CSV table of C-alpha atoms in Angstrom, one decimal:
chain,number,residue,atom,x,y,z
A,1,MET,CA,5.6,20.2,36.2
A,2,ASP,CA,6.2,23.9,36.1
A,3,ILE,CA,9.7,23.6,37.5
A,4,LEU,CA,10.8,21.1,35.0
A,5,PRO,CA,13.2,22.3,32.2
A,6,ASN,CA,11.7,22.3,28.7
A,7,GLU,CA,14.1,19.5,27.6
A,8,ILE,CA,13.0,17.1,30.4
A,9,LEU,CA,9.3,18.1,29.8
A,10,SER,CA,9.6,17.3,26.1
A,11,THR,CA,11.2,13.9,26.9
A,12,ILE,CA,8.3,13.0,29.3
A,13,ILE,CA,5.7,14.1,26.7
A,14,ASN,CA,7.3,12.0,24.0
A,15,MET,CA,6.8,8.9,26.2
A,16,LEU,CA,3.0,9.5,26.5
A,17,SER,CA,0.4,8.0,24.3
A,18,PHE,CA,-1.1,10.4,21.7
A,19,GLU,CA,-4.5,10.5,23.5
A,20,ASP,CA,-2.7,11.5,26.8
A,21,VAL,CA,-0.8,14.2,24.9
A,22,LYS,CA,-4.1,15.7,23.6
A,23,LYS,CA,-5.4,15.8,27.2
A,24,LEU,CA,-2.3,17.3,28.5
A,25,ASN,CA,-2.4,19.9,25.8
A,26,ARG,CA,-5.4,21.5,27.4
A,27,CYS,CA,-3.9,22.0,30.9
A,28,SER,CA,-2.0,25.2,30.4
A,29,LYS,CA,-0.3,27.5,27.9
A,30,ARG,CA,3.0,25.9,28.6
A,31,MET,CA,1.7,22.4,28.1
A,32,TYR,CA,0.0,23.6,24.9
A,33,SER,CA,3.2,24.9,23.4
A,34,SER,CA,5.1,21.8,24.5
A,35,CYS,CA,2.5,19.4,23.1
A,36,LEU,CA,1.9,21.2,19.9
A,37,PRO,CA,4.9,19.7,18.0
A,38,ILE,CA,3.9,16.2,18.9
A,39,ILE,CA,0.2,16.7,18.1
A,40,TRP,CA,0.9,18.3,14.7
A,41,ASN,CA,4.0,16.4,13.8
A,42,LYS,CA,2.2,13.7,11.7
A,43,PRO,CA,-1.4,14.7,11.5
A,44,ARG,CA,-4.1,12.7,9.6
A,45,LEU,CA,-6.4,15.4,8.3
A,46,PRO,CA,-10.2,15.0,8.6
A,47,LYS,CA,-12.4,15.2,5.5
A,48,GLU,CA,-13.6,18.7,6.2
A,49,CYS,CA,-10.0,20.0,6.3
A,50,HIS,CA,-8.5,19.0,2.9
A,51,GLY,CA,-8.3,21.9,0.5
A,52,LEU,CA,-6.0,24.7,-0.4
A,53,TYR,CA,-7.6,27.2,2.0
A,54,SER,CA,-7.4,24.7,4.9
A,55,LEU,CA,-3.7,24.0,4.3
A,56,GLN,CA,-3.0,27.7,4.2
A,57,GLN,CA,-4.7,28.1,7.6
A,58,LEU,CA,-2.4,25.3,9.0
A,59,SER,CA,0.8,26.6,7.6
A,60,HIS,CA,1.9,28.1,10.9
A,61,LEU,CA,1.8,24.7,12.6
A,62,PRO,CA,4.8,22.4,12.9
A,63,ILE,CA,3.5,19.8,10.4
A,64,ARG,CA,6.5,17.6,9.4
A,65,GLU,CA,4.6,14.8,7.6
A,66,ILE,CA,1.5,14.7,5.5
A,67,HIS,CA,-0.4,12.1,3.4
A,68,THR,CA,-1.8,13.2,0.0
A,69,VAL,CA,-4.6,10.7,0.4
A,70,ASP,CA,-6.0,13.1,3.1
A,71,LEU,CA,-6.1,15.9,0.6
A,72,SER,CA,-8.5,16.9,-2.1
A,73,TYR,CA,-6.7,19.1,-4.6
A,74,SER,CA,-5.8,20.1,-8.1
A,75,ILE,CA,-2.5,19.6,-9.9
A,76,ASP,CA,-1.3,23.1,-8.8
A,77,LEU,CA,-1.9,22.3,-5.2
A,78,SER,CA,-0.1,19.0,-5.6
A,79,ALA,CA,2.9,20.9,-6.9
A,80,GLU,CA,2.8,23.3,-3.9
A,81,VAL,CA,2.7,20.5,-1.4
A,82,ILE,CA,5.6,18.5,-2.8
A,83,SER,CA,7.6,21.6,-3.3
A,84,ASN,CA,7.2,22.7,0.4
A,85,GLU,CA,5.6,26.0,-0.5
A,86,LEU,CA,2.4,25.6,1.6
A,87,LEU,CA,3.9,23.9,4.7
A,88,PRO,CA,7.3,25.4,5.5
A,89,HIS,CA,8.0,22.8,8.3
A,90,LEU,CA,7.3,19.8,6.0
A,91,ARG,CA,10.0,17.2,5.9
A,92,LEU,CA,8.2,14.1,4.5
A,93,VAL,CA,5.2,13.7,2.2
A,94,TYR,CA,3.5,10.4,1.6
A,95,ILE,CA,2.3,10.4,-2.0
A,96,ASP,CA,-0.4,7.7,-1.4
A,97,HIS,CA,-3.7,8.9,-2.9
A,98,TYR,CA,-5.6,6.9,-5.4
A,99,ALA,CA,-5.3,8.0,-9.0
A,100,CYS,CA,-9.0,7.4,-9.7
A,101,LYS,CA,-9.8,10.2,-7.3
A,102,LYS,CA,-7.0,12.7,-7.9
A,103,THR,CA,-4.6,13.6,-10.7
A,104,PHE,CA,-0.9,13.3,-10.2
A,105,ASP,CA,1.3,13.2,-13.3
A,106,VAL,CA,4.6,11.4,-13.2
A,107,LYS,CA,6.3,14.5,-14.6
A,108,MET,CA,5.5,16.3,-11.3
A,109,MET,CA,8.1,14.1,-9.6
A,110,GLU,CA,10.8,16.5,-10.8
A,111,GLU,CA,9.3,19.2,-8.6
A,112,ILE,CA,9.7,17.3,-5.3
A,113,LYS,CA,11.6,19.5,-2.8
A,114,VAL,CA,11.0,17.4,0.3
A,115,SER,CA,11.6,13.7,1.2
A,116,ALA,CA,8.8,11.5,-0.2
A,117,ILE,CA,7.5,7.9,0.2
A,118,LEU,CA,5.9,7.1,-3.1
A,119,HIS,CA,3.0,4.8,-3.8
A,120,THR,CA,2.6,3.8,-7.5
A,121,ARG,CA,-1.2,3.9,-7.0
A,122,ALA,CA,-1.0,7.7,-7.2
A,123,PHE,CA,-0.3,7.6,-11.0
A,124,LYS,CA,-3.4,7.3,-13.2
A,125,ALA,CA,-1.5,5.4,-15.9
A,126,MET,CA,2.2,4.6,-16.6
A,127,THR,CA,3.5,4.0,-20.0
A,128,GLU,CA,7.1,3.0,-20.7
A,129,ASP,CA,7.9,6.7,-21.2
A,130,ASP,CA,6.4,7.6,-17.9
A,131,PHE,CA,8.4,4.9,-16.2
A,132,ASN,CA,11.6,6.2,-17.7
A,133,ILE,CA,10.8,9.7,-16.3
A,134,LEU,CA,10.2,8.2,-12.8
A,135,LEU,CA,13.4,6.2,-13.1
A,136,LYS,CA,15.3,9.3,-14.0
A,137,CYS,CA,13.9,11.2,-11.0
A,138,VAL,CA,14.7,8.3,-8.6
A,139,GLU,CA,18.2,8.0,-10.1
A,140,SER,CA,19.0,11.7,-9.9
A,141,SER,CA,17.4,12.6,-6.6
A,142,ASN,CA,17.8,11.2,-3.1
A,143,LEU,CA,14.5,12.7,-1.9
A,144,ILE,CA,12.4,9.6,-2.8
A,145,LYS,CA,13.1,7.5,0.3
A,146,GLU,CA,10.8,4.5,-0.4
A,147,LEU,CA,8.7,3.1,-3.2
A,148,ILE,CA,5.5,1.0,-2.6
A,149,ILE,CA,4.3,-0.8,-5.7
A,150,ASP,CA,0.5,-1.0,-5.2
A,151,HIS,CA,-1.2,0.4,-8.2
A,152,ASP,CA,-4.5,-0.8,-9.6
A,153,CYS,CA,-4.0,-2.8,-12.9
A,154,VAL,CA,-7.1,-1.9,-14.9
A,155,GLU,CA,-7.3,1.2,-17.1
A,156,PHE,CA,-10.1,3.6,-16.3
A,157,ARG,CA,-12.0,3.4,-19.6
A,158,ASN,CA,-11.1,0.3,-21.6
A,159,GLU,CA,-10.1,-2.0,-18.7
A,160,ARG,CA,-6.8,-2.7,-20.3
A,161,PRO,CA,-4.2,-4.1,-17.8
A,162,LYS,CA,-1.3,-1.7,-17.0
A,163,GLN,CA,0.9,-4.1,-15.1
A,164,TRP,CA,4.7,-3.5,-14.8
A,165,ASP,CA,7.2,-5.7,-16.6
A,166,ILE,CA,9.6,-7.6,-14.3
A,167,ASP,CA,12.5,-5.7,-15.9
A,168,TRP,CA,11.0,-2.4,-14.7
A,169,LEU,CA,11.3,-3.7,-11.1
A,170,ARG,CA,14.9,-4.7,-11.7
A,171,LYS,CA,15.8,-1.3,-13.1
A,172,ILE,CA,14.2,0.8,-10.4
A,173,ALA,CA,15.3,-1.4,-7.5
A,174,GLY,CA,18.9,-0.3,-7.9
A,175,PHE,CA,18.1,3.3,-7.1
A,176,VAL,CA,15.3,3.3,-4.4
A,177,LYS,CA,14.3,1.2,-1.4
A,178,ILE,CA,11.2,-0.8,-2.3
A,179,THR,CA,9.3,-1.6,0.9
A,180,GLU,CA,6.2,-3.4,-0.5
A,181,ILE,CA,5.1,-5.2,-3.6
A,182,ARG,CA,1.7,-6.5,-4.6
A,183,THR,CA,1.8,-9.3,-7.1
A,184,TYR,CA,-1.1,-8.1,-9.2
A,185,CYS,CA,1.0,-5.1,-10.2
A,186,PHE,CA,3.3,-7.2,-12.4
A,187,LYS,CA,3.0,-9.3,-15.6
A,188,ILE,CA,3.9,-12.6,-13.9
A,189,THR,CA,3.9,-15.7,-16.1
A,190,LYS,CA,4.9,-19.3,-15.9
A,191,GLU,CA,8.1,-18.4,-17.8
A,192,ASN,CA,9.2,-15.5,-15.6
A,193,VAL,CA,7.9,-16.4,-12.1
A,194,GLN,CA,11.3,-17.8,-11.0
A,195,ARG,CA,13.0,-14.6,-12.1
A,196,PHE,CA,10.4,-12.6,-10.2
A,197,ILE,CA,11.0,-14.7,-7.0
A,198,GLN,CA,14.8,-14.3,-7.3
A,199,LEU,CA,14.5,-10.6,-7.8
A,200,VAL,CA,12.1,-10.1,-4.8
A,201,ALA,CA,14.4,-12.2,-2.7
A,202,THR,CA,17.2,-9.6,-3.2
A,203,LEU,CA,15.0,-6.8,-1.9
A,204,LYS,CA,15.7,-7.0,1.8
A,205,GLN,CA,12.9,-5.9,4.2
A,206,CYS,CA,10.4,-5.8,1.2
A,207,ARG,CA,6.9,-6.9,2.1
A,208,LEU,CA,5.2,-9.1,-0.5
A,209,VAL,CA,1.4,-9.4,-0.9
A,210,LEU,CA,0.1,-12.3,-3.0
A,211,HIS,CA,-3.3,-11.1,-4.4
A,212,ASN,CA,-5.1,-11.2,-7.7
A,213,ARG,CA,-7.1,-8.0,-8.0
A,214,GLN,CA,-10.8,-8.6,-8.5
A,215,PHE,CA,-13.0,-6.2,-10.6
A,216,GLN,CA,-16.4,-6.1,-12.1
A,217,SER,CA,-17.0,-5.0,-15.6
A,218,PRO,CA,-19.5,-2.1,-15.8
A,219,ASP,CA,-20.8,-3.5,-19.2
A,220,SER,CA,-21.0,-7.2,-18.8
A,221,LYS,CA,-21.3,-7.1,-15.0
A,222,LYS,CA,-18.9,-10.1,-14.8
A,223,THR,CA,-16.3,-10.4,-12.2
A,224,PHE,CA,-12.8,-11.0,-13.4
A,225,TYR,CA,-9.2,-11.1,-12.0
A,226,VAL,CA,-6.4,-8.9,-13.3
A,227,ASN,CA,-3.4,-11.1,-12.8
A,228,VAL,CA,-3.6,-14.3,-14.9
A,229,TYR,CA,-0.8,-16.0,-12.9
A,230,ASP,CA,-1.6,-18.1,-9.9
A,231,PHE,CA,1.2,-19.2,-7.5
A,232,THR,CA,1.8,-22.9,-7.1
A,233,VAL,CA,3.0,-24.8,-4.0
A,234,GLU,CA,6.4,-24.9,-5.6
A,235,ASP,CA,6.4,-21.1,-6.0
A,236,LEU,CA,5.5,-20.6,-2.4
A,237,LYS,CA,8.2,-23.0,-1.2
A,238,ALA,CA,10.7,-21.1,-3.2
A,239,LEU,CA,9.6,-17.8,-1.6
A,240,VAL,CA,9.8,-19.3,1.9
A,241,LYS,CA,13.2,-20.9,1.2
A,242,LYS,CA,14.6,-17.5,0.1
A,243,ASP,CA,13.1,-15.9,3.3
A,244,VAL,CA,10.8,-13.5,1.4
A,245,LYS,CA,8.6,-11.5,3.7
A,246,ILE,CA,5.1,-12.7,2.6
A,247,VAL,CA,2.8,-10.6,4.8
A,248,GLU,CA,-0.6,-11.2,3.1
A,249,ILE,CA,-2.1,-14.0,0.9
A,250,SER,CA,-5.4,-14.2,-0.8
A,251,THR,CA,-6.5,-17.7,-1.9
A,252,ASN,CA,-7.5,-16.2,-5.3
A,253,ALA,CA,-3.7,-15.9,-6.0
A,254,LEU,CA,-3.1,-19.7,-5.5
A,255,ARG,CA,-3.2,-22.5,-8.0
A,256,ASN,CA,-4.5,-26.1,-7.5
A,257,LEU,CA,-5.4,-25.5,-3.9
A,258,LYS,CA,-7.7,-28.5,-3.9
A,259,GLU,CA,-5.3,-30.9,-5.4
A,260,ASN,CA,-2.3,-29.8,-3.2
A,261,PHE,CA,-4.3,-28.9,-0.1
A,262,LYS,CA,-2.1,-30.7,2.5
A,263,GLU,CA,1.1,-29.5,1.0
A,264,MET,CA,-0.2,-26.0,0.7
A,265,LYS,CA,-1.2,-26.1,4.4
A,266,ARG,CA,2.3,-27.2,5.4
A,267,THR,CA,3.8,-24.4,3.4
A,268,LEU,CA,1.5,-21.8,4.9
A,269,LYS,CA,2.6,-22.8,8.4
A,270,LYS,CA,6.2,-22.0,7.5
A,271,MET,CA,5.4,-18.4,6.6
A,272,ILE,CA,6.7,-16.6,9.7
A,273,TYR,CA,6.0,-13.1,8.5
A,274,LEU,CA,2.3,-13.7,7.5
A,275,GLU,CA,0.0,-11.1,8.9
A,276,LYS,CA,-3.2,-11.6,6.9
A,277,VAL,CA,-4.9,-14.4,5.0
A,278,ASN,CA,-8.0,-13.8,2.9
A,279,PHE,CA,-10.2,-16.7,1.9
A,280,ASP,CA,-11.9,-15.9,-1.4
A,281,LEU,CA,-15.3,-17.6,-1.1
A,282,ASP,CA,-16.4,-16.3,-4.5
A,283,CYS,CA,-14.2,-18.9,-6.2
A,284,PRO,CA,-15.5,-22.4,-5.1
A,285,LYS,CA,-12.9,-24.0,-7.5
A,286,LEU,CA,-10.2,-22.5,-5.3
A,287,ILE,CA,-11.5,-23.2,-1.8
A,288,THR,CA,-14.5,-25.0,-0.4
A,289,PRO,CA,-16.2,-24.8,3.1
A,290,GLU,CA,-14.6,-28.2,3.9
A,291,MET,CA,-11.1,-26.7,3.2
A,292,LEU,CA,-11.9,-23.4,4.9
A,293,LYS,CA,-12.5,-24.8,8.4
A,294,PRO,CA,-9.0,-26.5,8.9
A,295,LEU,CA,-7.2,-23.5,7.3
A,296,GLN,CA,-8.9,-21.1,9.7
A,297,ALA,CA,-8.2,-23.4,12.6
A,298,LEU,CA,-4.5,-23.5,11.6
A,299,PHE,CA,-4.1,-19.7,11.9
A,300,ARG,CA,-6.3,-19.3,14.9
A,301,LYS,CA,-4.4,-21.9,17.0
A,302,LYS,CA,-0.9,-21.8,15.7
A,303,ARG,CA,-0.6,-18.2,14.4
A,304,LYS,CA,-2.7,-16.0,16.6
A,305,GLY,CA,-1.3,-12.8,15.2
A,306,VAL,CA,-2.6,-13.5,11.7
A,307,LYS,CA,-5.8,-11.6,10.6
A,308,ILE,CA,-8.3,-13.8,8.9
A,309,THR,CA,-10.8,-12.3,6.4
A,310,ASN,CA,-13.4,-13.6,3.9
A,311,THR,CA,-14.0,-12.0,0.5
A,312,ILE,CA,-17.7,-12.4,-0.4
A,313,GLN,CA,-19.2,-10.9,-3.5
A,314,GLU,CA,-22.3,-8.9,-2.3
A,315,LYS,CA,-24.2,-5.9,-3.6
A,316,MET,CA,-21.9,-3.8,-1.5
A,317,TYR,CA,-19.2,-2.2,-3.7
A,318,THR,CA,-17.1,0.9,-4.0
A,319,SER,CA,-17.6,3.2,-6.9
A,320,TRP,CA,-14.5,3.4,-9.1
A,321,LYS,CA,-14.5,5.5,-12.3
A,322,GLY,CA,-16.0,3.4,-15.0
A,323,GLY,CA,-16.2,0.2,-13.0
A,324,ARG,CA,-16.7,-1.4,-9.6
A,325,TYR,CA,-14.3,-3.4,-7.6
A,326,LEU,CA,-15.7,-5.9,-5.2
A,327,THR,CA,-12.8,-6.9,-2.9
A,328,LEU,CA,-14.5,-6.7,0.5
A,329,ASP,CA,-12.7,-7.6,3.7
């Protein structure tokens, strides 16, 4: 290995698994220097390494990508990360933290100096004025490479929905690549569902998740769903016909599953992009044990790559500022 030129050595190292690269890294000083760019190219930082001081200690490393969900920081630190001041080698930042844990104002989008993949869950709330600021940033800058619409749809104090209008999606889709959409993020109704389907169909390579977000009120302790619209068999057929990439479905987002069980089953079989199906056992009106068994058998036998999960409301929950959400996989 010592006689190999650096270029050939780097090519060989790039073909190794990450675990093998970490082992090779400890063999010699030359291997250490050759493996360093690969090990620290896209790090996922541990919990004990997430503050301002920790990032300053890592500034000499060739970190080219970072996830804000791995960090615990204030607004000032957020600005320093997205403006490339702390990590000089940074080329891409995933703004993917949860707004209930960290603060990130939409106005800070104007400070971005490196390429970014933006999750809407990073914003604590988005009014129409906030959306217009985001739209202006996306329109004027080519640094936001992708947009993932995955924000929670309940306000932190008064539980008031903050879903996007369909027109917001139409406006922003013309300026940035949208790679994933979760249906509970939008105000979908019986009147606009066809317009939503047509719009999503125009977004090539966009992944669609059909899910109604489930929450528990801290006052009444009642479980409720954010999105009032449930997709019918006809809606699913339209999505399949237009070749929309439906990658995940939860039965709590479907309507009249009992009445149209056979037709729904045939439609689910045609979803070639499906990766995960979640059977919501908390809603007996949606799915019963008698229906669950053939559906599970369908995906286990015909579609072995599909992950099957059950959502069960237990005492286990995740704390979430002012409320609790009980969506358990």
